[in-house]
Coordinates of C-alpha atoms in Angstrom, one line a residue:
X8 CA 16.2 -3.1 -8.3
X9 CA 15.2 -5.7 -5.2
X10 CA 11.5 -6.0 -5.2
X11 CA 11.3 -5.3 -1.6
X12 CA 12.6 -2.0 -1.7
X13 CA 9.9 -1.4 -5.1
X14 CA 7.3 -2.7 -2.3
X15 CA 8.6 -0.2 0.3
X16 CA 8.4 2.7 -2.3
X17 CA 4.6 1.8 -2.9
X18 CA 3.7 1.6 0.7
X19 CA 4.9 5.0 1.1
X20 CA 3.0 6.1 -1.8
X21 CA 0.1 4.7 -0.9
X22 CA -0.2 6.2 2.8
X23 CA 1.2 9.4 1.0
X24 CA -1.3 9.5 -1.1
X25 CA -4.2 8.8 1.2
X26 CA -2.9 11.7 3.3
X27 CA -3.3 13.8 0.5
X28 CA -7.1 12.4 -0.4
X29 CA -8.4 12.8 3.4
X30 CA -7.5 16.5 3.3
X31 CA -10.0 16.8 -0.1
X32 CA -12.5 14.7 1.4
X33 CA -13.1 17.3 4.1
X34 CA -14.4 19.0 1.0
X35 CA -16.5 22.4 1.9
X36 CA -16.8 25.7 -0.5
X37 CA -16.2 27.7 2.1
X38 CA -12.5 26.9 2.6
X39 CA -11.6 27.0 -1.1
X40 CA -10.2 30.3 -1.6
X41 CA -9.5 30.1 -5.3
X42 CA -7.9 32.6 -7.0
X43 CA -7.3 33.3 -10.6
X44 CA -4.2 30.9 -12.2
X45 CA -3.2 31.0 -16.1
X46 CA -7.1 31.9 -16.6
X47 CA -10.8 31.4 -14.9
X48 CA -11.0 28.1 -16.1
X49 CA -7.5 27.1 -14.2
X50 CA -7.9 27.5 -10.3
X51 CA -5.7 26.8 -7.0
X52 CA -7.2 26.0 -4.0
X53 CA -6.0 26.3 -0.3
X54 CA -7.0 22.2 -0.5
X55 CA -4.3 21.5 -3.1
X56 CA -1.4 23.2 -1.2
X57 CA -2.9 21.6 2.6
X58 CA -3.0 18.2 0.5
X59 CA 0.6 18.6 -1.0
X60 CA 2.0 19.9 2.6
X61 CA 0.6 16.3 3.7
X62 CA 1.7 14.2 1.3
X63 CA 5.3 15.7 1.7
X64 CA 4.9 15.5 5.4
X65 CA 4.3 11.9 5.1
X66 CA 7.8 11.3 3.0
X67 CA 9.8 13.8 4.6
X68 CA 9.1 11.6 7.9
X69 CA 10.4 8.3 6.8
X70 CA 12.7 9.0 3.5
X71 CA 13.8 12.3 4.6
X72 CA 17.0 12.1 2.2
X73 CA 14.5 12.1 -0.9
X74 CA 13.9 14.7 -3.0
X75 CA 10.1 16.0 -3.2
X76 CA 9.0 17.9 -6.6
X77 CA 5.4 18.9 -6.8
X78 CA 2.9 21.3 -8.0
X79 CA 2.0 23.8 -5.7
X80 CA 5.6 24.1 -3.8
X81 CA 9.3 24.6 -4.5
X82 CA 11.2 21.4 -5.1
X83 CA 12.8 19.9 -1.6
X84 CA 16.5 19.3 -2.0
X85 CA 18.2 17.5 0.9
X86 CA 21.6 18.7 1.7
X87 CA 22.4 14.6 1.0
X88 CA 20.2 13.1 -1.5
X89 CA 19.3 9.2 -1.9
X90 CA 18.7 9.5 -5.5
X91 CA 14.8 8.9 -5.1
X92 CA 12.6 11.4 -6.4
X93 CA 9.0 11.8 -5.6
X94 CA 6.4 13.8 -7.9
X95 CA 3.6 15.2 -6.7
X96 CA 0.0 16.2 -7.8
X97 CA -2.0 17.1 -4.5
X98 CA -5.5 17.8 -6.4
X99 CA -5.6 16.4 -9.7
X100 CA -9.1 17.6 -11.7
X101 CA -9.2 21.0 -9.6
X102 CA -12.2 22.4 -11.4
X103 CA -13.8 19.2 -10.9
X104 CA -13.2 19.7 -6.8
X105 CA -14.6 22.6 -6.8
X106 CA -17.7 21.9 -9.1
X107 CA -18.5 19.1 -7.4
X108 CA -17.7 16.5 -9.8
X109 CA -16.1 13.1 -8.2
X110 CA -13.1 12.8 -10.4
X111 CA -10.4 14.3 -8.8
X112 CA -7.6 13.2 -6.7
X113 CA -4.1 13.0 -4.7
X114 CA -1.1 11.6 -7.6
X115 CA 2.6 10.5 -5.8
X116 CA 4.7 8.7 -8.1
X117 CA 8.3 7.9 -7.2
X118 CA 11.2 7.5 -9.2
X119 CA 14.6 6.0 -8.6
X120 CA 18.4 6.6 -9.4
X121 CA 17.8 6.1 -13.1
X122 CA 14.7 7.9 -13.3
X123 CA 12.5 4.6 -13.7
X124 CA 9.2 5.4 -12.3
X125 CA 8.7 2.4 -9.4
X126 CA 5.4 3.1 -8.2
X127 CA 2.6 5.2 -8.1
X128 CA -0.7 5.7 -6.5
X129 CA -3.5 7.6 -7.5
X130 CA -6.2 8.0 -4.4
X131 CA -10.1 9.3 -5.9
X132 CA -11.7 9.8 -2.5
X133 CA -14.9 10.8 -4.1
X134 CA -15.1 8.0 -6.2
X135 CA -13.7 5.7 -3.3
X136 CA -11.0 4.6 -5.7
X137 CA -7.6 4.0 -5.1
X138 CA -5.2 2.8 -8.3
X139 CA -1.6 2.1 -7.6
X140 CA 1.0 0.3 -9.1
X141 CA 4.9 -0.9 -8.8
X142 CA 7.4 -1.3 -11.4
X143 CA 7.0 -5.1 -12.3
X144 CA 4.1 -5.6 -9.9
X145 CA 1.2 -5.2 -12.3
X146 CA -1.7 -2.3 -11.5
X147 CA -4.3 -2.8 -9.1
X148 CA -7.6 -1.3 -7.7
X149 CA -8.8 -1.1 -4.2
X150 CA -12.7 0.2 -4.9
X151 CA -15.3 0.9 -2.8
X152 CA -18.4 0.0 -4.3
X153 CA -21.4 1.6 -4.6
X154 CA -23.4 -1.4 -2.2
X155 CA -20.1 -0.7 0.5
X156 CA -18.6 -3.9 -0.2
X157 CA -15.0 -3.3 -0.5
X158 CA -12.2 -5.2 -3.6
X159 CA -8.7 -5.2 -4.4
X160 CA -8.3 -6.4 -8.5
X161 CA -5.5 -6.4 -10.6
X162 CA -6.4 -4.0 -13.7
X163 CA -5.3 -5.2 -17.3
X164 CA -7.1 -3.0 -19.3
X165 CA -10.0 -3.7 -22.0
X166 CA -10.3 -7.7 -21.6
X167 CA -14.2 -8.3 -23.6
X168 CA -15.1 -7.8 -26.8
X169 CA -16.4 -4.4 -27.8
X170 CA -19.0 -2.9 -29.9
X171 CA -17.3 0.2 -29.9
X172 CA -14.0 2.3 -28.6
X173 CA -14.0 5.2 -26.7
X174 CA -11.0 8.1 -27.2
X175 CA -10.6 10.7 -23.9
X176 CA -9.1 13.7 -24.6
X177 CA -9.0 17.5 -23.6
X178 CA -8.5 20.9 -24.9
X179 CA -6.3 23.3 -23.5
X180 CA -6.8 26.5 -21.9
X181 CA -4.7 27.9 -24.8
X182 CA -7.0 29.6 -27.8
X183 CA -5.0 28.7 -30.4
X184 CA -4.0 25.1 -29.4
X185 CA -7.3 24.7 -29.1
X186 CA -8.8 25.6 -32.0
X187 CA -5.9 23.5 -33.7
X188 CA -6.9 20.3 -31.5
X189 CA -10.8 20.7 -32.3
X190 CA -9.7 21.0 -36.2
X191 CA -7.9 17.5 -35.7
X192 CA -10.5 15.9 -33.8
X193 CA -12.8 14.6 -36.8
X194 CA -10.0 12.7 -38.5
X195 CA -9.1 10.9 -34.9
X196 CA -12.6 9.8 -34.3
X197 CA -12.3 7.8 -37.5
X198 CA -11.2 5.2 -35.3
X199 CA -13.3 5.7 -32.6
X200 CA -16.9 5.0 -31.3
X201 CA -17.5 8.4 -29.2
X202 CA -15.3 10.2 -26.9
X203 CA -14.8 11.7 -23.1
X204 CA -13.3 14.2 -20.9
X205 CA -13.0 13.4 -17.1
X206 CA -11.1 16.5 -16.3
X207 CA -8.3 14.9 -14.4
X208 CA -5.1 13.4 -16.6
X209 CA -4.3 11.0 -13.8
X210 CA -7.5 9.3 -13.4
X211 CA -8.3 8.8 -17.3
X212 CA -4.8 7.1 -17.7
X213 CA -6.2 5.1 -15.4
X214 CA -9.3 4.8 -16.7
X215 CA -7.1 3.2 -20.0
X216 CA -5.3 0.8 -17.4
X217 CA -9.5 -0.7 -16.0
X218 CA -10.3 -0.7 -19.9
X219 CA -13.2 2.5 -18.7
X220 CA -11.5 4.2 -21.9
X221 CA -9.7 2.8 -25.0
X222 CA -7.1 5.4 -25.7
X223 CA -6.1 8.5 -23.7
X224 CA -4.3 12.4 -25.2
X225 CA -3.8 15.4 -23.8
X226 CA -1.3 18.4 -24.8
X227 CA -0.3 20.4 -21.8
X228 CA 0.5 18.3 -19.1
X229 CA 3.6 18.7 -16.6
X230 CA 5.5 15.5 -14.9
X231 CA 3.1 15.7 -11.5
X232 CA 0.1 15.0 -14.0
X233 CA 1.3 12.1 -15.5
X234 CA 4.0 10.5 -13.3
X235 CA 1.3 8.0 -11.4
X236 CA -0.8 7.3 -13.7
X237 CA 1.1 6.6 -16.6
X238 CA 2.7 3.7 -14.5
X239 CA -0.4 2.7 -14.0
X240 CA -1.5 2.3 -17.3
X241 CA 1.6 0.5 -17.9
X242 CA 1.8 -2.2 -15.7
X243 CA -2.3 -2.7 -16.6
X244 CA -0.2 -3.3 -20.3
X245 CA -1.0 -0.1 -22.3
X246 CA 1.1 1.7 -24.4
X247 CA 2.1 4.7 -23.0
X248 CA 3.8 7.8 -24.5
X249 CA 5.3 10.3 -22.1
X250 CA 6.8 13.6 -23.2
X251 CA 10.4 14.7 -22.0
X252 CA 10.3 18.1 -20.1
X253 CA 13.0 20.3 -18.3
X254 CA 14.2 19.1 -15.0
X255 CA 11.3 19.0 -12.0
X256 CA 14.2 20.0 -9.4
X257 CA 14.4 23.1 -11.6
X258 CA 11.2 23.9 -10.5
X259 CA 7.8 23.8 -12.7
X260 CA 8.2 24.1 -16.6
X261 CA 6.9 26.9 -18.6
X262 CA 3.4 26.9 -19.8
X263 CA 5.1 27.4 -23.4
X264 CA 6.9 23.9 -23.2
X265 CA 3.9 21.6 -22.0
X266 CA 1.4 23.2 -24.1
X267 CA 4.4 21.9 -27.3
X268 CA 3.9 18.5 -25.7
X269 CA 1.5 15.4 -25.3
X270 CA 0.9 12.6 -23.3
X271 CA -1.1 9.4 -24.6
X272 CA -2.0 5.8 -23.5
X273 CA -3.9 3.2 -25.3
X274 CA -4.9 -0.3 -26.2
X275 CA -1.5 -1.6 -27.7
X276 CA -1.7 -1.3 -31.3
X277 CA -4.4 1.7 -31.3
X278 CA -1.5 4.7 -31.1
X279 CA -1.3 5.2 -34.8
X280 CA -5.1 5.8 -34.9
X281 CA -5.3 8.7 -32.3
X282 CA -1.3 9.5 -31.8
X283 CA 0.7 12.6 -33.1
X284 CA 3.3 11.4 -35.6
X285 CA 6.6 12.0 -33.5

């Protein structure tokens, strides 16, 4: 595919994705309105359906042939599609958002006629990150630092020598999964120095892509949580596992199929230290 049109893809993505990250940075508790999802640990917020409603608004105005999948609302279908596909997380890390922990944020990936992913964005406005990346473009980095001075930098990952590696990973909301994950955790920290859990897929596949984290699983995930980042990760050079799941125009999978599934990312030549044989 012509480059230009890759760099047209990402520009959208990237003001998409912004739209997305100014409606949570209006954070305030009062407008939350969370009510109970597949337990009390999984919530949905009025901010993640305003943020996807902006992000879509933002496509819909200048590729209004795409199709739009996405979390919190039924896939758009237009009566002549392009063959571009967008994917959609409008609050990635909810219980982060509303706990008050930074890592959360707006994930648009887009995909083209093949079903390549060819760019993604993922916007933290609480950490005043934004990662994004095109299909043979590399990964990059606009940050905010913490003294206000402002940098774009290309990621590639872990870089420096280390004295030890660091494994993210979750458990799921499911009992039994869980229990089965926690009974598997010893053997996979053979390999590893310590672990953590940022509470939002899409920005700890990104933390592989700066080289934050060494290696990156989760069970559970749909396409929405992964899409961006695992791009990302990619074109920063990691290895990156992604599961196949049912159709996003069909509407969300079942709970039942993601929890079967897992999504990883790593240093290359870590994934048979921490990876589930296939």
């Amino acid at each position: 595919m012509h480059q230009n049109r890759i760099d047209e893809l990402l520009e959208v993505a990237l003001r998409a994705a912004a739209a997305g990250a100014a409606v949570l940075a209006v954070r305030d508790p009062a407008g939350f309105g969370a009510t109970e999802k597949s337990s009390d640990a999984d919530w949905v917020t009025a901010f993640d359906v305003a943020a996807e409603n902006a992000v879509r608004a933002v496509i819909a105005d200048v590729r209004p042939h795409d199709v739009i999948t996405g979390e919190e609302l039924a896939p758009a279908l237009p009566a002549e599609p392009s063959g571009y596909r967008w994917s959609i997380d409008p609050l990635d890390g909810t219980m982060n958002f509303i706990r008050n922990i930074a890592y959360y944020g707006t994930s648009v990936a887009v995909a083209g006629p093949d079903g390549e992913w060819l760019a993604g964005v993922v916007n933290a406005p609480a950490l005043r990150r934004i990662y994004f990346a095109s299909r043979g473009g590399g990964a990059w980095l606009d940050e905010t630092r913490a003294d206000g001075v402002s940098a774009v930098r290309q990621l590639t990952g872990p870089t420096d020598a280390r004295g030890g590696t660091l494994l993210s990973t979750a458990l799921t909301y499911e009992p039994a999964i869980r229990r089965r994950l926690v009974s598997e955790l010893d053997a996979r920290m053979d390999h590893f120095g310590d672990m953590r859990r940022l509470g939002s897929a899409s920005l700890e596949l990104c933390a592989v892509a700066e080289g934050g984290v060494d290696a990156y699983l989760e069970y559970g995930l749909f396409e929405h949580d992964f899409a961006a980042g695992g791009l990302i990760a990619e074109e920063a050079g990691a290895w990156v596992s992604r599961p196949v799941l049912s159709p996003a125009v069909n509407g969300l999978p079942t709970r039942e199929e993601v929890l079967g599934v897992w999504t990883a990312a790593c240093v290359p030549g870590l994934e048979g230290h921490f990876a589930p044989e296939e």
